[in-house]
PDB file of C-alpha atoms in Angstrom:
ATOM      1  CA  MET A 978      22.073  12.151 -18.877  1.00  0.00           C
ATOM      2  CA  HIS A 979      18.522  10.603 -20.330  1.00  0.00           C
ATOM      3  CA  LEU A 980      16.834   9.786 -17.898  1.00  0.00           C
ATOM      4  CA  LEU A 981      14.494   7.578 -20.523  1.00  0.00           C
ATOM      5  CA  ARG A 982      16.884   5.612 -21.699  1.00  0.00           C
ATOM      6  CA  GLY A 983      15.734   1.583 -22.964  1.00  0.00           C
ATOM      7  CA  LEU A 984      12.145   2.523 -21.500  1.00  0.00           C
ATOM      8  CA  GLN A 985       9.395   0.992 -23.708  1.00  0.00           C
ATOM      9  CA  LEU A 986       8.038   4.538 -24.913  1.00  0.00           C
ATOM     10  CA  MET A 987       4.515   4.825 -27.089  1.00  0.00           C
ATOM     11  CA  VAL A 988       4.972   5.930 -31.327  1.00  0.00           C
ATOM     12  CA  GLY A 989       3.780   9.261 -31.907  1.00  0.00           C
ATOM     13  CA  PHE A 990       3.161  11.423 -29.735  1.00  0.00           C
ATOM     14  CA  SER A 991       4.607  14.962 -28.762  1.00  0.00           C
ATOM     15  CA  GLU A 992       7.682  15.411 -27.391  1.00  0.00           C
ATOM     16  CA  LEU A 993       8.736  17.957 -24.573  1.00  0.00           C
ATOM     17  CA  ILE A 994      12.487  18.426 -22.562  1.00  0.00           C
ATOM     18  CA  HIS A 995      12.915  19.829 -19.787  1.00  0.00           C
ATOM     19  CA  GLY A 996      16.668  19.780 -18.640  1.00  0.00           C
ATOM     20  CA  CYS A 997      17.390  15.632 -18.416  1.00  0.00           C
ATOM     21  CA  ILE A 998      13.308  14.663 -18.481  1.00  0.00           C
ATOM     22  CA  GLN A 999      11.217  14.084 -21.092  1.00  0.00           C
ATOM     23  CA  PHE A1000       7.919  13.861 -21.209  1.00  0.00           C
ATOM     24  CA  ASP A1001       6.005  12.450 -23.380  1.00  0.00           C
ATOM     25  CA  PHE A1002       2.069  13.548 -23.511  1.00  0.00           C
ATOM     26  CA  SER A1003      -0.777  10.805 -22.963  1.00  0.00           C
ATOM     27  CA  ARG A1004      -4.031  12.265 -22.914  1.00  0.00           C
ATOM     28  CA  GLU A1005      -6.789  14.686 -22.750  1.00  0.00           C
ATOM     29  CA  VAL A1006      -7.871  15.011 -17.632  1.00  0.00           C
ATOM     30  CA  SER A1007     -10.780  16.722 -15.833  1.00  0.00           C
ATOM     31  CA  PHE A1008      -8.758  19.768 -14.629  1.00  0.00           C
ATOM     32  CA  SER A1009     -11.123  18.020 -11.035  1.00  0.00           C
ATOM     33  CA  ASP A1010      -8.944  15.345 -11.154  1.00  0.00           C
ATOM     34  CA  ASN A1011      -6.650  15.175  -8.024  1.00  0.00           C
ATOM     35  CA  ALA A1012      -6.394  11.314  -7.372  1.00  0.00           C
ATOM     36  CA  GLN A1013      -2.508  11.630  -7.550  1.00  0.00           C
ATOM     37  CA  VAL A1014      -1.721  15.097  -6.969  1.00  0.00           C
ATOM     38  CA  ILE A1015       1.570  16.497  -5.740  1.00  0.00           C
ATOM     39  CA  GLY A1016       0.920  20.453  -6.243  1.00  0.00           C
ATOM     40  CA  THR A1017      -0.802  22.815  -8.493  1.00  0.00           C
ATOM     41  CA  TYR A1018       0.614  26.118  -9.639  1.00  0.00           C
ATOM     42  CA  PRO A1019      -0.615  28.343 -11.293  1.00  0.00           C
ATOM     43  CA  GLY A1020       1.524  30.291 -15.506  1.00  0.00           C
ATOM     44  CA  SER A1021       0.020  32.554 -17.238  1.00  0.00           C
ATOM     45  CA  SER A1022       0.259  30.768 -20.320  1.00  0.00           C
ATOM     46  CA  LYS A1023       1.008  27.214 -21.636  1.00  0.00           C
ATOM     47  CA  ASP A1024       4.664  27.892 -21.868  1.00  0.00           C
ATOM     48  CA  GLU A1025       4.983  29.776 -18.763  1.00  0.00           C
ATOM     49  CA  LEU A1026       2.876  26.954 -17.122  1.00  0.00           C
ATOM     50  CA  PHE A1027       5.218  23.694 -18.447  1.00  0.00           C
ATOM     51  CA  GLY A1028       7.672  25.447 -17.491  1.00  0.00           C
ATOM     52  CA  ILE A1029       6.544  26.301 -14.203  1.00  0.00           C
ATOM     53  CA  CYS A1030       5.667  22.928 -13.322  1.00  0.00           C
ATOM     54  CA  ALA A1031       8.350  20.614 -15.630  1.00  0.00           C
ATOM     55  CA  SER A1032      11.486  22.377 -13.544  1.00  0.00           C
ATOM     56  CA  ARG A1033       9.530  21.326 -10.016  1.00  0.00           C
ATOM     57  CA  CYS A1034       9.141  17.925 -11.006  1.00  0.00           C
ATOM     58  CA  THR A1035      12.779  17.032 -12.768  1.00  0.00           C
ATOM     59  CA  ASN A1036      13.420  18.324  -8.579  1.00  0.00           C
ATOM     60  CA  ASP A1037      10.677  16.648  -6.381  1.00  0.00           C
ATOM     61  CA  ILE A1038      11.225  12.690  -7.161  1.00  0.00           C
ATOM     62  CA  ARG A1039       7.728  11.574  -6.041  1.00  0.00           C
ATOM     63  CA  CYS A1040       6.891  13.435  -9.713  1.00  0.00           C
ATOM     64  CA  ASN A1041       6.663  11.298 -12.644  1.00  0.00           C
ATOM     65  CA  ALA A1042       4.263  13.351 -14.836  1.00  0.00           C
ATOM     66  CA  ILE A1043       2.599  17.289 -14.977  1.00  0.00           C
ATOM     67  CA  ASP A1044      -0.554  18.336 -16.213  1.00  0.00           C
ATOM     68  CA  ILE A1045      -0.978  21.847 -18.426  1.00  0.00           C
ATOM     69  CA  CYS A1046      -4.621  23.205 -17.733  1.00  0.00           C
ATOM     70  CA  SER A1047      -4.593  26.519 -20.269  1.00  0.00           C
ATOM     71  CA  GLU A1048      -7.921  27.194 -19.445  1.00  0.00           C
ATOM     72  CA  ASN A1049      -7.727  27.491 -16.080  1.00  0.00           C
ATOM     73  CA  LEU A1050      -4.526  28.351 -16.341  1.00  0.00           C
ATOM     74  CA  LYS A1051      -2.543  25.920 -13.952  1.00  0.00           C
ATOM     75  CA  CYS A1052      -0.579  23.367 -13.342  1.00  0.00           C
ATOM     76  CA  LYS A1053       0.066  20.110 -11.838  1.00  0.00           C
ATOM     77  CA  LEU A1054       3.127  18.068 -10.318  1.00  0.00           C
ATOM     78  CA  ILE A1055       0.741  13.903 -10.539  1.00  0.00           C
ATOM     79  CA  ARG A1056       3.115  11.153  -8.774  1.00  0.00           C
ATOM     80  CA  GLY A1057       2.583   7.852 -10.184  1.00  0.00           C
ATOM     81  CA  TRP A1058       1.560   6.304 -13.080  1.00  0.00           C
ATOM     82  CA  THR A1059      -1.940   6.823 -14.751  1.00  0.00           C
ATOM     83  CA  PRO A1060      -3.028   5.120 -17.688  1.00  0.00           C
ATOM     84  CA  LEU A1061      -4.460   5.584 -20.787  1.00  0.00           C
ATOM     85  CA  LYS A1062      -7.890   6.010 -21.257  1.00  0.00           C
ATOM     86  CA  THR A1063      -9.854   7.008 -24.140  1.00  0.00           C
ATOM     87  CA  GLU A1064     -12.295  10.168 -21.419  1.00  0.00           C
ATOM     88  CA  SER A1065     -15.922  11.898 -22.173  1.00  0.00           C
ATOM     89  CA  ILE A1066     -14.414  15.181 -20.930  1.00  0.00           C
ATOM     90  CA  SER A1067     -16.998  18.290 -20.615  1.00  0.00           C
ATOM     91  CA  GLU A1068     -15.007  20.664 -18.693  1.00  0.00           C
ATOM     92  CA  GLY A1069     -11.924  21.800 -17.723  1.00  0.00           C
ATOM     93  CA  VAL A1070      -9.877  20.173 -19.662  1.00  0.00           C
ATOM     94  CA  CYS A1071      -6.105  19.483 -18.611  1.00  0.00           C
ATOM     95  CA  GLU A1072      -2.959  17.680 -20.944  1.00  0.00           C
ATOM     96  CA  ARG A1073      -1.297  15.160 -19.343  1.00  0.00           C
ATOM     97  CA  PHE A1074       2.885  14.580 -20.306  1.00  0.00           C
ATOM     98  CA  GLN A1075       4.391  11.479 -18.336  1.00  0.00           C
ATOM     99  CA  MET A1076       7.281   9.807 -17.740  1.00  0.00           C
ATOM    100  CA  LYS A1077       6.058   6.742 -20.408  1.00  0.00           C
ATOM    101  CA  CYS A1078       7.323   2.538 -19.138  1.00  0.00           C
ATOM    102  CA  GLN A1079       5.108   0.091 -20.819  1.00  0.00           C
ATOM    103  CA  ASP A1080       1.311  -0.763 -20.022  1.00  0.00           C
ATOM    104  CA  GLY A1081       0.901  -1.407 -16.579  1.00  0.00           C
ATOM    105  CA  TYR A1082       4.448  -0.463 -15.150  1.00  0.00           C
ATOM    106  CA  PHE A1083       5.838   3.540 -14.232  1.00  0.00           C
ATOM    107  CA  PHE A1084       8.955   5.162 -13.534  1.00  0.00           C
ATOM    108  CA  ASP A1085      10.451   4.838 -10.336  1.00  0.00           C
ATOM    109  CA  ARG A1086      12.174   7.984  -9.865  1.00  0.00           C
ATOM    110  CA  ARG A1087      14.194   6.564  -7.430  1.00  0.00           C
ATOM    111  CA  ASN A1088      15.431   3.455  -9.169  1.00  0.00           C
ATOM    112  CA  GLU A1089      15.428   4.818 -12.814  1.00  0.00           C
ATOM    113  CA  SER A1090      14.042   1.786 -14.226  1.00  0.00           C
ATOM    114  CA  CYS A1091       9.921   1.055 -14.286  1.00  0.00           C
ATOM    115  CA  ILE A1092       8.535  -0.755 -11.459  1.00  0.00           C
ATOM    116  CA  GLN A1093       5.064  -2.162 -12.037  1.00  0.00           C
ATOM    117  CA  HIS A1094       2.002  -1.658 -10.742  1.00  0.00           C
ATOM    118  CA  TYR A1095      -1.521  -3.439 -10.464  1.00  0.00           C
ATOM    119  CA  ILE A1096      -4.941  -1.621 -10.855  1.00  0.00           C
ATOM    120  CA  CYS A1097      -8.001  -3.162 -10.828  1.00  0.00           C
ATOM    121  CA  ASP A1098     -10.757  -1.797 -12.507  1.00  0.00           C
ATOM    122  CA  PHE A1099     -12.705  -4.115 -14.079  1.00  0.00           C
ATOM    123  CA  GLU A1100     -13.093  -2.916 -17.591  1.00  0.00           C
ATOM    124  CA  SER A1101     -11.617  -6.358 -18.251  1.00  0.00           C
ATOM    125  CA  ASP A1102     -12.763  -9.945 -17.441  1.00  0.00           C
ATOM    126  CA  PRO A1103      -9.858 -11.065 -16.329  1.00  0.00           C
ATOM    127  CA  GLU A1104      -7.626  -8.624 -15.732  1.00  0.00           C
ATOM    128  CA  SER A1105      -3.574  -8.708 -16.637  1.00  0.00           C
ATOM    129  CA  THR A1106      -3.030  -5.728 -14.364  1.00  0.00           C
ATOM    130  CA  CYS A1107      -5.451  -6.633 -11.653  1.00  0.00           C
ATOM    131  CA  PHE A1108      -4.360  -8.216  -8.294  1.00  0.00           C
ATOM    132  CA  LEU A1109      -7.093  -9.274  -6.676  1.00  0.00           C
ATOM    133  CA  SER A1110     -10.068 -12.132  -7.102  1.00  0.00           C
ATOM    134  CA  ALA A1111     -12.866 -13.754  -6.014  1.00  0.00           C
ATOM    135  CA  SER A1112     -12.314 -15.717  -2.334  1.00  0.00           C
ATOM    136  CA  PRO A1113     -13.475 -19.244  -1.506  1.00  0.00           C
ATOM    137  CA  SER A1114     -14.138 -17.882   1.867  1.00  0.00           C
ATOM    138  CA  SER A1115     -17.628 -15.963   0.033  1.00  0.00           C
ATOM    139  CA  ASN A1116     -20.570 -16.128   0.864  1.00  0.00           C
ATOM    140  CA  ILE A1117     -22.155 -13.969  -2.003  1.00  0.00           C
ATOM    141  CA  ILE A1118     -19.803 -12.597  -4.895  1.00  0.00           C
ATOM    142  CA  TRP A1119     -18.524  -8.874  -6.108  1.00  0.00           C
ATOM    143  CA  ALA A1120     -20.176  -9.263  -9.218  1.00  0.00           C
ATOM    144  CA  ARG A1121     -19.209  -7.378 -11.921  1.00  0.00           C
ATOM    145  CA  LYS A1122     -21.407  -5.238 -13.856  1.00  0.00           C
ATOM    146  CA  SER A1123     -22.111  -1.648 -16.073  1.00  0.00           C
ATOM    147  CA  GLY A1124     -25.178   0.904 -14.910  1.00  0.00           C
ATOM    148  CA  PRO A1125     -27.640   0.695 -12.840  1.00  0.00           C
ATOM    149  CA  THR A1126     -27.420  -1.967  -9.784  1.00  0.00           C
ATOM    150  CA  GLY A1127     -30.701  -4.063 -10.230  1.00  0.00           C
ATOM    151  CA  SER A1128     -32.291  -2.596  -6.935  1.00  0.00           C
ATOM    152  CA  SER A1129     -34.017   1.817  -6.460  1.00  0.00           C
ATOM    153  CA  GLY A1130     -32.765   3.347  -3.179  1.00  0.00           C
ATOM    154  CA  THR A1131     -29.491   1.705  -3.380  1.00  0.00           C
ATOM    155  CA  GLY A1132     -25.605   1.232  -5.203  1.00  0.00           C
ATOM    156  CA  PRO A1133     -24.022   3.140  -8.145  1.00  0.00           C
ATOM    157  CA  THR A1134     -25.307   4.183 -11.705  1.00  0.00           C
ATOM    158  CA  SER A1135     -22.609   3.259 -13.790  1.00  0.00           C
ATOM    159  CA  ALA A1136     -18.746   3.270 -13.369  1.00  0.00           C
ATOM    160  CA  TYR A1137     -16.690   5.822 -11.780  1.00  0.00           C
ATOM    161  CA  ARG A1138     -13.671   5.853 -14.879  1.00  0.00           C
ATOM    162  CA  GLY A1139     -14.790   3.957 -17.478  1.00  0.00           C
ATOM    163  CA  LEU A1140     -17.912   1.182 -18.282  1.00  0.00           C
ATOM    164  CA  TYR A1141     -17.962  -1.070 -14.897  1.00  0.00           C
ATOM    165  CA  TYR A1142     -17.768  -1.418 -11.245  1.00  0.00           C
ATOM    166  CA  LYS A1143     -17.623  -4.101  -9.359  1.00  0.00           C
ATOM    167  CA  TYR A1144     -20.343  -4.405  -6.907  1.00  0.00           C
ATOM    168  CA  ILE A1145     -22.646  -6.401  -3.823  1.00  0.00           C
ATOM    169  CA  GLU A1146     -26.279  -6.752  -4.557  1.00  0.00           C
ATOM    170  CA  THR A1147     -27.756  -7.122  -1.710  1.00  0.00           C
ATOM    171  CA  SER A1148     -31.691  -8.547  -2.428  1.00  0.00           C
ATOM    172  CA  SER A1149     -30.611 -11.523  -1.821  1.00  0.00           C
ATOM    173  CA  GLY A1150     -28.673 -13.547   1.360  1.00  0.00           C
ATOM    174  CA  ALA A1151     -28.390 -13.458   4.959  1.00  0.00           C
ATOM    175  CA  ASN A1152     -27.646 -10.755   6.726  1.00  0.00           C
ATOM    176  CA  GLY A1153     -23.888 -10.016   7.534  1.00  0.00           C
ATOM    177  CA  ASP A1154     -22.652 -12.357   4.436  1.00  0.00           C
ATOM    178  CA  LYS A1155     -19.720 -11.847   2.825  1.00  0.00           C
ATOM    179  CA  ALA A1156     -17.812 -10.870  -0.876  1.00  0.00           C
ATOM    180  CA  ILE A1157     -14.009 -11.264  -0.387  1.00  0.00           C
ATOM    181  CA  LEU A1158     -11.615  -9.994  -2.892  1.00  0.00           C
ATOM    182  CA  GLU A1159      -8.351 -11.355  -2.288  1.00  0.00           C
ATOM    183  CA  SER A1160      -4.826 -10.423  -3.058  1.00  0.00           C
ATOM    184  CA  SER A1161      -2.567 -14.094  -4.901  1.00  0.00           C
ATOM    185  CA  GLY A1162       0.260 -13.210  -6.159  1.00  0.00           C
ATOM    186  CA  ALA A1163       4.126 -13.090  -3.687  1.00  0.00           C
ATOM    187  CA  PHE A1164       5.288  -8.779  -2.751  1.00  0.00           C
ATOM    188  CA  GLN A1165       8.108  -7.732  -2.425  1.00  0.00           C
ATOM    189  CA  ALA A1166       8.822  -6.713   2.131  1.00  0.00           C
ATOM    190  CA  LYS A1167       8.106  -3.752   2.324  1.00  0.00           C
ATOM    191  CA  THR A1168       5.031  -0.408   3.012  1.00  0.00           C
ATOM    192  CA  TYR A1169       2.629  -0.481   0.164  1.00  0.00           C
ATOM    193  CA  CYS A1170       0.263   2.230  -0.195  1.00  0.00           C
ATOM    194  CA  LEU A1171      -3.202   1.008  -2.068  1.00  0.00           C
ATOM    195  CA  THR A1172      -6.143   3.771  -3.232  1.00  0.00           C
ATOM    196  CA  MET A1173      -9.440   3.107  -4.501  1.00  0.00           C
ATOM    197  CA  TYR A1174     -13.171   4.470  -5.321  1.00  0.00           C
ATOM    198  CA  TYR A1175     -15.715   3.122  -2.942  1.00  0.00           C
ATOM    199  CA  HIS A1176     -19.669   3.817  -3.458  1.00  0.00           C
ATOM    200  CA  MET A1177     -21.859   2.974  -0.071  1.00  0.00           C
ATOM    201  CA  TYR A1178     -25.607   4.414  -1.042  1.00  0.00           C
ATOM    202  CA  GLY A1179     -28.653   3.221   0.705  1.00  0.00           C
ATOM    203  CA  GLY A1180     -31.067   2.399   4.397  1.00  0.00           C
ATOM    204  CA  THR A1181     -29.351  -1.206   5.651  1.00  0.00           C
ATOM    205  CA  ILE A1182     -25.269  -0.447   4.302  1.00  0.00           C
ATOM    206  CA  ASN A1183     -23.381  -2.766   6.480  1.00  0.00           C
ATOM    207  CA  THR A1184     -19.448  -2.979   5.335  1.00  0.00           C
ATOM    208  CA  LEU A1185     -16.154  -2.198   3.366  1.00  0.00           C
ATOM    209  CA  THR A1186     -13.313  -3.365   4.535  1.00  0.00           C
ATOM    210  CA  ILE A1187      -9.920  -3.921   3.498  1.00  0.00           C
ATOM    211  CA  ARG A1188      -6.879  -6.304   5.803  1.00  0.00           C
ATOM    212  CA  THR A1189      -3.753  -7.881   5.393  1.00  0.00           C
ATOM    213  CA  GLN A1190      -3.359 -11.382   6.951  1.00  0.00           C
ATOM    214  CA  LYS A1191      -0.052 -12.813   6.955  1.00  0.00           C
ATOM    215  CA  VAL A1192      -0.470 -17.091   6.347  1.00  0.00           C
ATOM    216  CA  ASN A1193      -2.779 -18.244   8.834  1.00  0.00           C
ATOM    217  CA  ASN A1194      -2.469 -15.336  11.767  1.00  0.00           C
ATOM    218  CA  ALA A1195      -5.038 -13.407  12.685  1.00  0.00           C
ATOM    219  CA  ALA A1196      -6.197 -10.715   9.135  1.00  0.00           C
ATOM    220  CA  ILE A1197      -5.577  -7.335  10.466  1.00  0.00           C
ATOM    221  CA  ASP A1198      -8.046  -4.193   9.800  1.00  0.00           C
ATOM    222  CA  ARG A1199      -6.013  -1.536   7.851  1.00  0.00           C
ATOM    223  CA  TRP A1200      -9.218   0.728   7.062  1.00  0.00           C
ATOM    224  CA  THR A1201     -12.934  -0.164   7.713  1.00  0.00           C
ATOM    225  CA  LEU A1202     -16.362   2.110   7.085  1.00  0.00           C
ATOM    226  CA  SER A1203     -19.984   1.473   7.587  1.00  0.00           C
ATOM    227  CA  GLY A1204     -23.006   3.173   6.876  1.00  0.00           C
ATOM    228  CA  ASN A1205     -24.645   5.410   4.122  1.00  0.00           C
ATOM    229  CA  GLN A1206     -22.177   7.425   2.676  1.00  0.00           C
ATOM    230  CA  GLY A1207     -24.840   9.088   0.238  1.00  0.00           C
ATOM    231  CA  ASP A1208     -25.457   8.197  -3.777  1.00  0.00           C
ATOM    232  CA  PHE A1209     -21.849   9.398  -5.181  1.00  0.00           C
ATOM    233  CA  TRP A1210     -18.365   7.905  -5.350  1.00  0.00           C
ATOM    234  CA  HIS A1211     -15.770   9.130  -2.568  1.00  0.00           C
ATOM    235  CA  HIS A1212     -12.080   8.713  -3.116  1.00  0.00           C
ATOM    236  CA  LEU A1213      -9.930   6.708  -0.414  1.00  0.00           C
ATOM    237  CA  SER A1214      -6.472   8.665  -1.178  1.00  0.00           C
ATOM    238  CA  GLY A1215      -4.187   6.051   0.285  1.00  0.00           C
ATOM    239  CA  VAL A1216      -3.907   3.343   2.991  1.00  0.00           C
ATOM    240  CA  ASN A1217      -0.363   2.178   3.849  1.00  0.00           C
ATOM    241  CA  LEU A1218      -0.559  -1.845   3.375  1.00  0.00           C
ATOM    242  CA  PRO A1219       2.815  -4.060   4.959  1.00  0.00           C
ATOM    243  CA  LEU A1220       2.701  -6.381   2.543  1.00  0.00           C
ATOM    244  CA  ASP A1221       5.893  -9.799   1.926  1.00  0.00           C
ATOM    245  CA  SER A1222       5.442 -13.366  -0.270  1.00  0.00           C
ATOM    246  CA  GLN A1223       3.679 -14.270   3.160  1.00  0.00           C
ATOM    247  CA  THR A1224       0.984 -11.577   3.356  1.00  0.00           C
ATOM    248  CA  LYS A1225      -2.579 -11.096   1.252  1.00  0.00           C
ATOM    249  CA  ILE A1226      -4.352  -8.971   0.897  1.00  0.00           C
ATOM    250  CA  ILE A1227      -8.142  -8.898   1.645  1.00  0.00           C
ATOM    251  CA  ILE A1228     -11.375  -6.551   0.879  1.00  0.00           C
ATOM    252  CA  GLU A1229     -14.849  -7.059   2.277  1.00  0.00           C
ATOM    253  CA  ALA A1230     -18.394  -6.016   1.897  1.00  0.00           C
ATOM    254  CA  THR A1231     -20.791  -7.572   3.956  1.00  0.00           C
ATOM    255  CA  LYS A1232     -23.995  -7.347   3.394  1.00  0.00           C
ATOM    256  CA  GLY A1233     -26.933  -5.144   5.974  1.00  0.00           C
ATOM    257  CA  SER A1234     -30.545  -6.314   6.135  1.00  0.00           C
ATOM    258  CA  SER A1235     -31.639  -6.079   3.520  1.00  0.00           C
ATOM    259  CA  TYR A1236     -32.067  -4.681   0.045  1.00  0.00           C
ATOM    260  CA  THR A1237     -30.505  -1.445   0.506  1.00  0.00           C
ATOM    261  CA  GLY A1238     -27.241  -2.655   0.943  1.00  0.00           C
ATOM    262  CA  ASP A1239     -25.138  -2.653  -2.002  1.00  0.00           C
ATOM    263  CA  ILE A1240     -21.808  -1.746  -1.611  1.00  0.00           C
ATOM    264  CA  ALA A1241     -19.760  -0.707  -4.819  1.00  0.00           C
ATOM    265  CA  ILE A1242     -15.962  -0.530  -5.867  1.00  0.00           C
ATOM    266  CA  ASP A1243     -13.660   0.975  -8.662  1.00  0.00           C
ATOM    267  CA  TYR A1244     -10.080   1.834 -10.014  1.00  0.00           C
ATOM    268  CA  VAL A1245      -8.662  -0.618  -7.331  1.00  0.00           C
ATOM    269  CA  GLU A1246      -4.953   1.088  -7.099  1.00  0.00           C
ATOM    270  CA  LEU A1247      -2.231  -1.021  -5.523  1.00  0.00           C
ATOM    271  CA  TRP A1248       1.023   1.519  -5.590  1.00  0.00           C
ATOM    272  CA  PRO A1249       4.273  -0.006  -4.854  1.00  0.00           C
ATOM    273  CA  PHE A1250       5.628   2.828  -2.267  1.00  0.00           C
ATOM    274  CA  ALA A1251       4.348   4.500   0.679  1.00  0.00           C
ATOM    275  CA  CYS A1252       1.305   6.717   0.912  1.00  0.00           C
ATOM    276  CA  PRO A1253       2.286  10.086   0.921  1.00  0.00           C
TER     277      PRO A1253
END
């Protein structure tokens, strides 16, 4: 049986077959890219690495892609779907082979079908794959930005991935003002996994919070972090969010007491399954 029957595959990619699974070369990635790694395994050559990870991926229902890292003589099992991006990779290059679906979807091994995967990378405005929009309850805005923020000693100097990110500008406004993003679509009744990158650098960083809210019920905090976390991007590896058609996701940043309170987020993903 061919697992990829009926799926829209991208043209012009190399094909590698292992058993019933077809893997297509999608892009080069950095060896340090560990966002959805299930496991890492050694080998002595590219062919051996492919055989090791392809067979393991075939037998692991969570696996949707493999990275072949010839320079490091390692291969990786990758969970979920990763979009095609043109990236400048300076070291530790790996080749990613993945089971392909149309843009915005990934192949769910459990159901043998392509299912939707939400991504907000803020590279375009509006974004067809993004599930978040500005809330009318906000006091201040989540601004889309490329490059450094306008104040020294706070905020990132660039996006984590690509050119753009979103952040709160804290040079004006009152202590405690809130910038809120919320989901607007209806979700299936199940547990989703939210991952993202965040940057919280400055002397007056307040709080970043992820919540869920069902209709007019009190919102429930699912993850929260306060204070200066240093001048670099951090990866939130996964927050389980029980959702349904009446429950929305809220990402809220609270302004601190001064201009050194810029909070930024990038590459927010919502996976249609529970976190590992």
